[in-house]
CSV table of C-alpha atoms in Angstrom, one decimal:
chain,number,residue,atom,x,y,z
A,1,MET,CA,13.7,-0.4,-21.9
A,2,ILE,CA,11.4,-1.1,-18.9
A,3,LYS,CA,13.4,-1.0,-15.7
A,4,HIS,CA,11.0,-1.3,-12.8
A,5,ILE,CA,7.4,-1.7,-11.8
A,6,LYS,CA,5.6,-1.1,-8.5
A,7,LEU,CA,2.1,-2.1,-7.8
A,8,GLU,CA,-0.2,-1.5,-4.8
A,9,ARG,CA,-3.5,-3.3,-4.5
A,10,PHE,CA,-3.7,-4.0,-8.2
A,11,THR,CA,-5.7,-7.2,-9.2
A,12,VAL,CA,-3.9,-10.0,-7.3
A,13,PHE,CA,-1.1,-7.9,-5.9
A,14,GLU,CA,-1.1,-6.2,-2.5
A,15,GLU,CA,2.4,-4.6,-2.5
A,16,PHE,CA,4.7,-5.7,-5.3
A,17,SER,CA,7.9,-4.4,-6.8
A,18,LEU,CA,10.2,-5.8,-9.4
A,19,GLU,CA,13.4,-4.9,-11.3
A,20,PHE,CA,13.7,-6.1,-14.9
A,21,SER,CA,16.6,-7.2,-17.1
A,22,PRO,CA,17.2,-5.1,-20.2
A,23,GLY,CA,17.3,-8.4,-22.1
A,24,ILE,CA,15.0,-11.4,-21.4
A,25,ASN,CA,12.6,-11.6,-18.5
A,26,ILE,CA,11.0,-15.0,-17.9
A,27,LEU,CA,8.0,-15.1,-15.4
A,28,ILE,CA,7.2,-18.4,-13.8
A,29,GLY,CA,4.8,-19.4,-11.1
A,30,GLU,CA,1.6,-21.2,-10.3
A,31,ASN,CA,-1.8,-20.2,-11.8
A,32,GLY,CA,-3.2,-17.0,-10.2
A,33,THR,CA,0.2,-15.5,-9.3
A,34,GLY,CA,-0.2,-12.6,-11.7
A,35,LYS,CA,2.2,-13.4,-14.5
A,36,THR,CA,-0.1,-12.4,-17.4
A,37,HIS,CA,-1.3,-9.3,-15.4
A,38,LEU,CA,2.3,-8.1,-15.2
A,39,LEU,CA,2.7,-8.5,-19.0
A,40,LYS,CA,-0.5,-6.6,-19.7
A,41,VAL,CA,0.3,-3.7,-17.4
A,42,ILE,CA,3.8,-3.2,-18.8
A,43,TYR,CA,2.6,-3.7,-22.4
A,44,SER,CA,-0.1,-1.0,-21.9
A,45,ALA,CA,2.6,1.4,-20.7
A,46,CYS,CA,4.7,0.7,-23.8
A,47,ASP,CA,1.8,0.9,-26.3
A,48,VAL,CA,0.5,4.4,-25.2
A,49,THR,CA,3.8,5.9,-26.4
A,50,LYS,CA,2.6,5.1,-29.9
A,51,SER,CA,-1.2,5.1,-29.7
A,52,LYS,CA,-1.2,8.2,-27.5
A,53,LYS,CA,-4.2,6.9,-25.6
A,54,SER,CA,-4.4,7.6,-21.9
A,55,PHE,CA,-2.8,4.9,-19.8
A,56,ALA,CA,-6.1,4.3,-18.0
A,57,GLU,CA,-8.0,3.8,-21.3
A,58,LYS,CA,-5.4,1.4,-22.6
A,59,LEU,CA,-5.3,-0.6,-19.3
A,60,ASN,CA,-9.1,-0.9,-19.5
A,61,GLY,CA,-9.0,-2.2,-23.0
A,62,VAL,CA,-6.3,-4.7,-22.3
A,63,PHE,CA,-7.8,-6.1,-19.1
A,64,LEU,CA,-11.5,-5.7,-20.2
A,65,PRO,CA,-13.1,-5.6,-16.7
A,66,SER,CA,-16.8,-6.1,-16.5
A,67,GLY,CA,-18.8,-3.1,-17.8
A,68,GLN,CA,-15.5,-1.5,-18.6
A,69,GLN,CA,-15.4,-0.2,-15.0
A,70,ILE,CA,-11.7,0.4,-14.4
A,71,GLY,CA,-12.3,0.3,-10.6
A,72,ARG,CA,-12.8,-3.4,-10.8
A,73,LEU,CA,-9.0,-3.7,-11.4
A,74,VAL,CA,-8.4,-2.7,-7.7
A,75,LYS,CA,-7.6,-5.7,-5.6
A,76,ARG,CA,-10.8,-7.0,-4.1
A,77,ASN,CA,-11.5,-5.9,-0.5
A,78,LYS,CA,-14.6,-5.6,1.7
A,79,VAL,CA,-13.9,-1.9,2.2
A,80,SER,CA,-13.1,1.0,0.0
A,81,SER,CA,-9.7,0.7,-1.5
A,82,SER,CA,-7.5,2.2,-4.2
A,83,THR,CA,-4.6,1.1,-6.4
A,84,SER,CA,-1.5,2.7,-7.7
A,85,ILE,CA,0.8,1.7,-10.6
A,86,GLU,CA,4.3,3.1,-11.1
A,87,ILE,CA,6.6,2.2,-14.0
A,88,VAL,CA,10.1,3.3,-14.7
A,89,ARG,CA,11.8,3.2,-18.1
A,90,ALA,CA,15.4,3.8,-19.2
A,91,LEU,CA,15.9,6.0,-22.2
A,92,SER,CA,18.6,5.6,-24.9
A,93,ASP,CA,20.4,8.7,-23.7
A,94,GLY,CA,21.1,7.2,-20.3
A,95,HIS,CA,18.3,9.1,-18.5
A,96,SER,CA,15.1,7.6,-17.1
A,97,THR,CA,11.5,8.5,-17.2
A,98,SER,CA,8.5,7.3,-15.1
A,99,PHE,CA,4.9,7.9,-14.4
A,100,SER,CA,2.2,6.7,-12.0
A,101,LEU,CA,-1.5,6.0,-12.1
A,102,SER,CA,-4.0,5.7,-9.3
A,103,PHE,CA,-7.8,5.1,-8.9
A,104,SER,CA,-10.2,3.7,-6.4
A,105,ASN,CA,-12.5,0.7,-6.6
A,106,HIS,CA,-15.4,3.1,-6.9
A,107,VAL,CA,-14.2,4.6,-10.2
A,108,LYS,CA,-16.1,3.6,-13.3
A,109,GLU,CA,-14.8,5.9,-16.0
A,110,VAL,CA,-11.2,6.0,-17.1
A,111,SER,CA,-11.3,9.8,-17.1
A,112,ARG,CA,-11.5,9.8,-13.3
A,113,ALA,CA,-8.2,7.9,-12.9
A,114,LYS,CA,-5.3,10.1,-11.8
A,115,VAL,CA,-2.1,10.0,-13.7
A,116,SER,CA,1.1,11.9,-12.7
A,117,ASN,CA,2.3,14.9,-14.7
A,118,SER,CA,5.4,13.0,-15.8
A,119,PHE,CA,3.1,10.9,-18.1
A,120,LYS,CA,3.6,13.7,-20.7
A,121,SER,CA,7.3,13.1,-20.7
A,122,TRP,CA,6.7,9.3,-20.9
A,123,ILE,CA,4.7,9.5,-24.1
A,124,ASN,CA,7.2,11.8,-25.8
A,125,TYR,CA,9.6,8.9,-26.3
A,126,GLY,CA,8.0,6.4,-28.7
A,127,LEU,CA,8.5,2.8,-28.0
A,128,GLU,CA,7.7,-0.1,-30.4
A,129,SER,CA,6.1,-3.0,-28.6
A,130,VAL,CA,4.0,-6.1,-29.4
A,131,TYR,CA,2.0,-8.5,-27.2
A,132,ILE,CA,1.6,-12.1,-28.4
A,133,PRO,CA,-1.4,-13.6,-26.6
A,134,VAL,CA,-1.9,-17.3,-25.9
A,135,LYS,CA,-4.6,-17.6,-28.5
A,136,ASP,CA,-3.4,-17.3,-32.1
A,137,MET,CA,-5.3,-14.6,-34.1
A,138,MET,CA,-3.7,-14.8,-37.6
A,139,ALA,CA,-6.2,-17.3,-38.9
A,140,ASN,CA,-9.0,-15.1,-37.6
A,141,ALA,CA,-7.6,-11.9,-39.0
A,142,PRO,CA,-9.9,-11.4,-42.1
A,143,GLY,CA,-12.6,-9.0,-41.1
A,144,PHE,CA,-11.6,-8.9,-37.5
A,145,MET,CA,-10.3,-5.3,-37.4
A,146,SER,CA,-13.3,-3.8,-39.1
A,147,LEU,CA,-15.6,-5.7,-36.8
A,148,TYR,CA,-13.6,-4.7,-33.7
A,149,ASP,CA,-13.6,-1.0,-34.8
A,150,LEU,CA,-17.3,-0.8,-35.4
A,151,ARG,CA,-18.9,-3.1,-32.8
A,152,HIS,CA,-18.5,-3.8,-29.1
A,153,ILE,CA,-17.1,-7.4,-29.1
A,154,HIS,CA,-15.7,-9.0,-26.0
A,155,PHE,CA,-12.1,-9.3,-27.1
A,156,GLU,CA,-9.2,-7.9,-25.0
A,157,GLU,CA,-7.4,-5.2,-26.9
A,158,VAL,CA,-4.2,-7.2,-27.3
A,159,TYR,CA,-5.9,-9.3,-30.0
A,160,ALA,CA,-6.6,-6.4,-32.2
A,161,ASP,CA,-3.2,-4.9,-31.5
A,162,VAL,CA,-1.3,-8.0,-32.6
A,163,ILE,CA,-3.3,-8.2,-35.8
A,164,SER,CA,-2.6,-4.6,-36.6
A,165,ARG,CA,1.2,-5.2,-36.1
A,166,ALA,CA,1.0,-8.3,-38.4
A,167,PHE,CA,-0.7,-6.2,-41.1
A,168,LEU,CA,2.2,-3.7,-41.2
A,169,PRO,CA,4.2,-3.8,-44.5
A,170,ALA,CA,7.9,-4.5,-44.5
A,171,LEU,CA,10.3,-1.6,-43.8
A,172,LYS,CA,12.1,-0.1,-46.7
A,173,GLY,CA,15.7,-1.1,-47.4
A,174,PRO,CA,17.7,-4.4,-47.3
A,175,LYS,CA,17.5,-6.7,-44.3
A,176,ASP,CA,20.7,-6.9,-42.2
A,177,ASP,CA,22.5,-10.2,-41.6
A,178,ASN,CA,20.8,-10.8,-38.2
A,179,HIS,CA,17.3,-10.4,-39.6
A,180,LYS,CA,18.1,-12.6,-42.6
A,181,ARG,CA,19.5,-15.3,-40.3
A,182,MET,CA,16.4,-15.3,-38.0
A,183,LEU,CA,14.0,-15.4,-40.9
A,184,ALA,CA,15.9,-18.3,-42.5
A,185,ILE,CA,15.7,-20.3,-39.2
A,186,LEU,CA,12.0,-19.8,-39.0
A,187,GLU,CA,11.5,-20.6,-42.7
A,188,ARG,CA,13.3,-24.0,-42.2
A,189,SER,CA,11.0,-24.8,-39.3
A,190,MET,CA,7.8,-23.8,-41.1
A,191,ILE,CA,9.1,-25.1,-44.5
A,192,GLY,CA,7.9,-21.9,-46.1
A,193,LYS,CA,7.4,-18.1,-45.9
A,194,VAL,CA,4.4,-16.1,-44.8
A,195,LEU,CA,2.3,-14.3,-47.5
A,196,LEU,CA,-0.4,-11.7,-46.9
A,197,LYS,CA,-3.2,-11.3,-49.4
A,198,GLY,CA,-5.7,-8.6,-48.4
A,199,GLU,CA,-6.3,-9.6,-44.8
A,200,GLU,CA,-5.6,-13.3,-45.2
A,201,PHE,CA,-2.4,-15.0,-44.3
A,202,PHE,CA,-0.9,-18.0,-46.2
A,203,LEU,CA,2.2,-20.2,-45.8
A,204,LYS,CA,3.9,-20.2,-49.2
A,205,SER,CA,6.1,-23.3,-49.9
A,206,ALA,CA,7.2,-25.4,-52.8
A,207,GLN,CA,3.8,-27.1,-52.6
A,208,GLY,CA,1.8,-23.9,-53.0
A,209,GLU,CA,0.0,-21.5,-50.7
A,210,LEU,CA,-1.7,-22.9,-47.7
A,211,GLU,CA,-4.2,-20.7,-45.8
A,212,PHE,CA,-3.5,-20.2,-42.1
A,213,THR,CA,-6.9,-21.8,-41.1
A,214,LEU,CA,-5.4,-25.1,-42.3
A,215,LEU,CA,-2.1,-24.8,-40.4
A,216,ALA,CA,-1.3,-26.2,-37.0
A,217,GLU,CA,-1.5,-23.4,-34.4
A,218,GLY,CA,2.1,-24.0,-33.5
A,219,ILE,CA,3.2,-23.2,-37.1
A,220,ARG,CA,1.0,-20.1,-37.0
A,221,LYS,CA,2.9,-18.9,-34.0
A,222,LEU,CA,6.2,-19.3,-35.9
A,223,GLY,CA,4.6,-17.5,-38.8
A,224,LEU,CA,3.6,-14.6,-36.6
A,225,LEU,CA,7.2,-14.3,-35.3
A,226,TRP,CA,8.4,-14.4,-38.9
A,227,VAL,CA,6.1,-11.5,-39.8
A,228,LEU,CA,7.0,-9.4,-36.8
A,229,ILE,CA,10.7,-9.7,-37.6
A,230,GLN,CA,10.2,-9.3,-41.4
A,231,ASN,CA,8.1,-6.1,-41.1
A,232,GLY,CA,10.4,-4.5,-38.6
A,233,THR,CA,8.1,-4.5,-35.5
A,234,LEU,CA,10.8,-6.4,-33.7
A,235,THR,CA,14.0,-4.4,-34.0
A,236,ASN,CA,16.6,-2.7,-31.8
A,237,GLY,CA,14.9,-0.9,-28.9
A,238,SER,CA,11.5,-2.6,-29.2
A,239,VAL,CA,9.8,-4.7,-26.5
A,240,LEU,CA,8.2,-8.1,-27.0
A,241,PHE,CA,5.6,-9.6,-24.7
A,242,TRP,CA,4.7,-13.3,-25.1
A,243,ASP,CA,2.2,-15.1,-23.0
A,244,GLU,CA,2.9,-18.9,-22.9
A,245,PRO,CA,5.0,-19.3,-26.1
A,246,GLU,CA,4.8,-23.1,-25.6
A,247,ALA,CA,1.0,-23.2,-26.1
A,248,ASN,CA,0.1,-25.6,-29.0
A,249,LEU,CA,3.8,-25.8,-30.0
A,250,ASN,CA,5.6,-29.1,-30.5
A,251,PRO,CA,8.4,-29.3,-27.9
A,252,LYS,CA,10.9,-29.8,-30.7
A,253,LEU,CA,10.1,-26.3,-32.1
A,254,MET,CA,10.8,-24.7,-28.7
A,255,ARG,CA,14.5,-24.9,-29.5
A,256,THR,CA,13.9,-22.7,-32.6
A,257,VAL,CA,11.7,-20.3,-30.6
A,258,VAL,CA,14.3,-19.8,-27.9
A,259,GLU,CA,17.1,-19.5,-30.4
A,260,ILE,CA,15.2,-16.6,-32.1
A,261,LEU,CA,14.4,-15.0,-28.8
A,262,ILE,CA,18.0,-15.0,-27.8
A,263,ASP,CA,19.0,-13.5,-31.2
A,264,LEU,CA,16.4,-10.8,-30.7
A,265,GLN,CA,17.8,-10.0,-27.3
A,266,ARG,CA,21.3,-9.7,-28.8
A,267,MET,CA,19.8,-7.3,-31.4
A,268,GLY,CA,18.5,-5.0,-28.7
A,269,VAL,CA,14.9,-6.3,-28.1
A,270,GLN,CA,13.7,-6.4,-24.5
A,271,ILE,CA,11.6,-9.5,-24.0
A,272,PHE,CA,9.0,-10.5,-21.4
A,273,ILE,CA,7.7,-14.1,-21.3
A,274,ALA,CA,5.2,-15.9,-19.0
A,275,THR,CA,5.5,-19.7,-19.1
A,276,HIS,CA,4.4,-22.9,-17.3
A,277,ASN,CA,6.7,-25.1,-19.4
A,278,TYR,CA,9.8,-27.0,-18.4
A,279,ASN,CA,11.1,-27.1,-22.0
A,280,VAL,CA,11.1,-23.3,-22.2
A,281,LEU,CA,13.3,-23.0,-19.1
A,282,LYS,CA,15.6,-25.8,-20.1
A,283,GLU,CA,16.1,-24.5,-23.6
A,284,PHE,CA,17.1,-21.1,-22.2
A,285,ASP,CA,19.4,-22.9,-19.7
A,286,LEU,CA,21.1,-24.9,-22.5
A,287,GLN,CA,21.4,-22.0,-25.1
A,288,MET,CA,22.4,-19.2,-22.7
A,289,THR,CA,25.9,-17.8,-23.3
A,290,ALA,CA,27.9,-15.1,-21.5
A,291,ASP,CA,26.5,-12.4,-23.8
A,292,VAL,CA,22.8,-13.3,-23.1
A,293,SER,CA,21.1,-11.2,-20.4
A,294,VAL,CA,18.3,-13.3,-18.8
A,295,LEU,CA,16.4,-12.9,-15.5
A,296,PHE,CA,14.1,-15.6,-14.2
A,297,HIS,CA,11.3,-14.2,-12.0
A,298,SER,CA,9.5,-16.7,-9.8
A,299,LEU,CA,6.1,-15.5,-8.5
A,300,PHE,CA,4.6,-17.2,-5.5
A,301,ARG,CA,2.2,-16.8,-2.6
A,302,SER,CA,4.1,-16.0,0.6
A,303,ILE,CA,3.4,-18.6,3.4
A,304,GLU,CA,3.4,-15.8,6.0
A,305,THR,CA,1.1,-13.3,4.3
A,306,ASN,CA,-0.6,-15.3,1.5
A,307,GLU,CA,0.2,-12.3,-0.8
A,308,ILE,CA,2.1,-12.5,-4.1
A,309,ASP,CA,5.9,-12.2,-3.8
A,310,VAL,CA,8.7,-12.7,-6.2
A,311,VAL,CA,12.4,-13.7,-6.3
A,312,SER,CA,14.7,-13.2,-9.3
A,313,SER,CA,17.7,-15.2,-10.5
A,314,ASN,CA,20.0,-14.9,-13.5
A,315,THR,CA,20.7,-18.7,-13.4
A,316,TYR,CA,18.3,-21.6,-14.0
A,317,GLU,CA,19.8,-23.6,-11.0
A,318,ASP,CA,19.1,-20.8,-8.6
A,319,ILE,CA,15.4,-20.4,-9.3
A,320,HIS,CA,13.5,-20.9,-6.0
A,321,PRO,CA,10.7,-21.6,-5.6
A,322,ASN,CA,10.4,-23.2,-9.0
A,323,ALA,CA,6.8,-24.5,-9.5
A,324,ILE,CA,7.7,-26.1,-12.9
A,325,ASP,CA,10.6,-28.1,-11.5
A,326,GLU,CA,8.6,-29.1,-8.5
A,327,ALA,CA,5.9,-30.5,-10.7
A,328,PHE,CA,8.3,-32.5,-12.8
A,329,GLY,CA,10.1,-33.7,-9.7
A,330,GLY,CA,6.7,-34.9,-8.4
A,331,PHE,CA,6.3,-36.9,-11.6
A,332,ILE,CA,9.6,-38.7,-11.1
A,333,ASP,CA,8.8,-39.5,-7.5
A,334,ARG,CA,5.4,-41.0,-8.5
A,335,GLU,CA,7.0,-43.0,-11.3
A,336,ILE,CA,9.6,-44.5,-9.0
A,337,ASP,CA,6.9,-45.3,-6.5
A,338,LYS,CA,4.7,-46.9,-9.1
A,339,SER,CA,7.6,-49.0,-10.5
A,340,MET,CA,8.4,-50.2,-7.0
A,341,GLY,CA,4.8,-51.2,-6.3
A,342,GLY,CA,4.5,-48.7,-3.5
A,343,LEU,CA,7.3,-50.2,-1.5
A,344,GLY,CA,8.7,-46.8,-0.7
A,345,LYS,CA,5.7,-45.8,1.3
């Protein structure tokens, strides 16, 4: 599992360091505070243990800077500057491994980025991971991979990666009780199971087979989660990254999503979520029990330095600052003021 990350002058971060929970990590904060960037950096570090790409190459594909010039990922400055990334991971035998990458804003080719020798040790220990982006891709899966492999199309690599994970066949052998329970919960919410024919996904129910292009995007997201559990991508020791799970999802279904995420954590999946949604936070608050390991990480711009900073809490009540709660508190204040005809001013 991923233990720690340290960034210097990377994208929006000047100096940034963060320790992670082995269970669920929930990133909140205003737009532009780097939540998605954190997910992408850590995911890239996980993926290279399987793809065997260089970390710089993976980072470039996931962020997709203009002209594929990796130096553009260095925090913008009027003078020459360089960035460094350090990531630490705990191994199943109790030991740790880590590596670092550095490059300047003048570097254009990934081959010129400098990675520490410990990277060889890092990739020796395979780590299953999957990144679910904001935009659903299952309805666009037919033909996408062949096009992506043959042509230069402007899609971040996470989109091709998640489709390739969804295409994986189921693992051999019977499902354990935990997997069966999670799949059953999702099937009740979707009112069906997911079926793959060639490169096209369908929702199979008592009414027949409905192609994913005709489904609500929220249902497609549940379908993707079902597929990743069913085919064994999400299993003990794997890492899930999910950017804005609430996007296009009816708030009622968030209860199901959080229930599944908590079950995955109990099963040994490390989870990273970036969210702007009050329902997500409140569902975790309501469903958390003593055996659930959750850390809320609140990213914000420091008043003193105007740089990105972070505070972490393992309880919902202690999240501060909390941009989501502050926004909802503002709604309540405005509603009270409106109902009183502005008498409070």
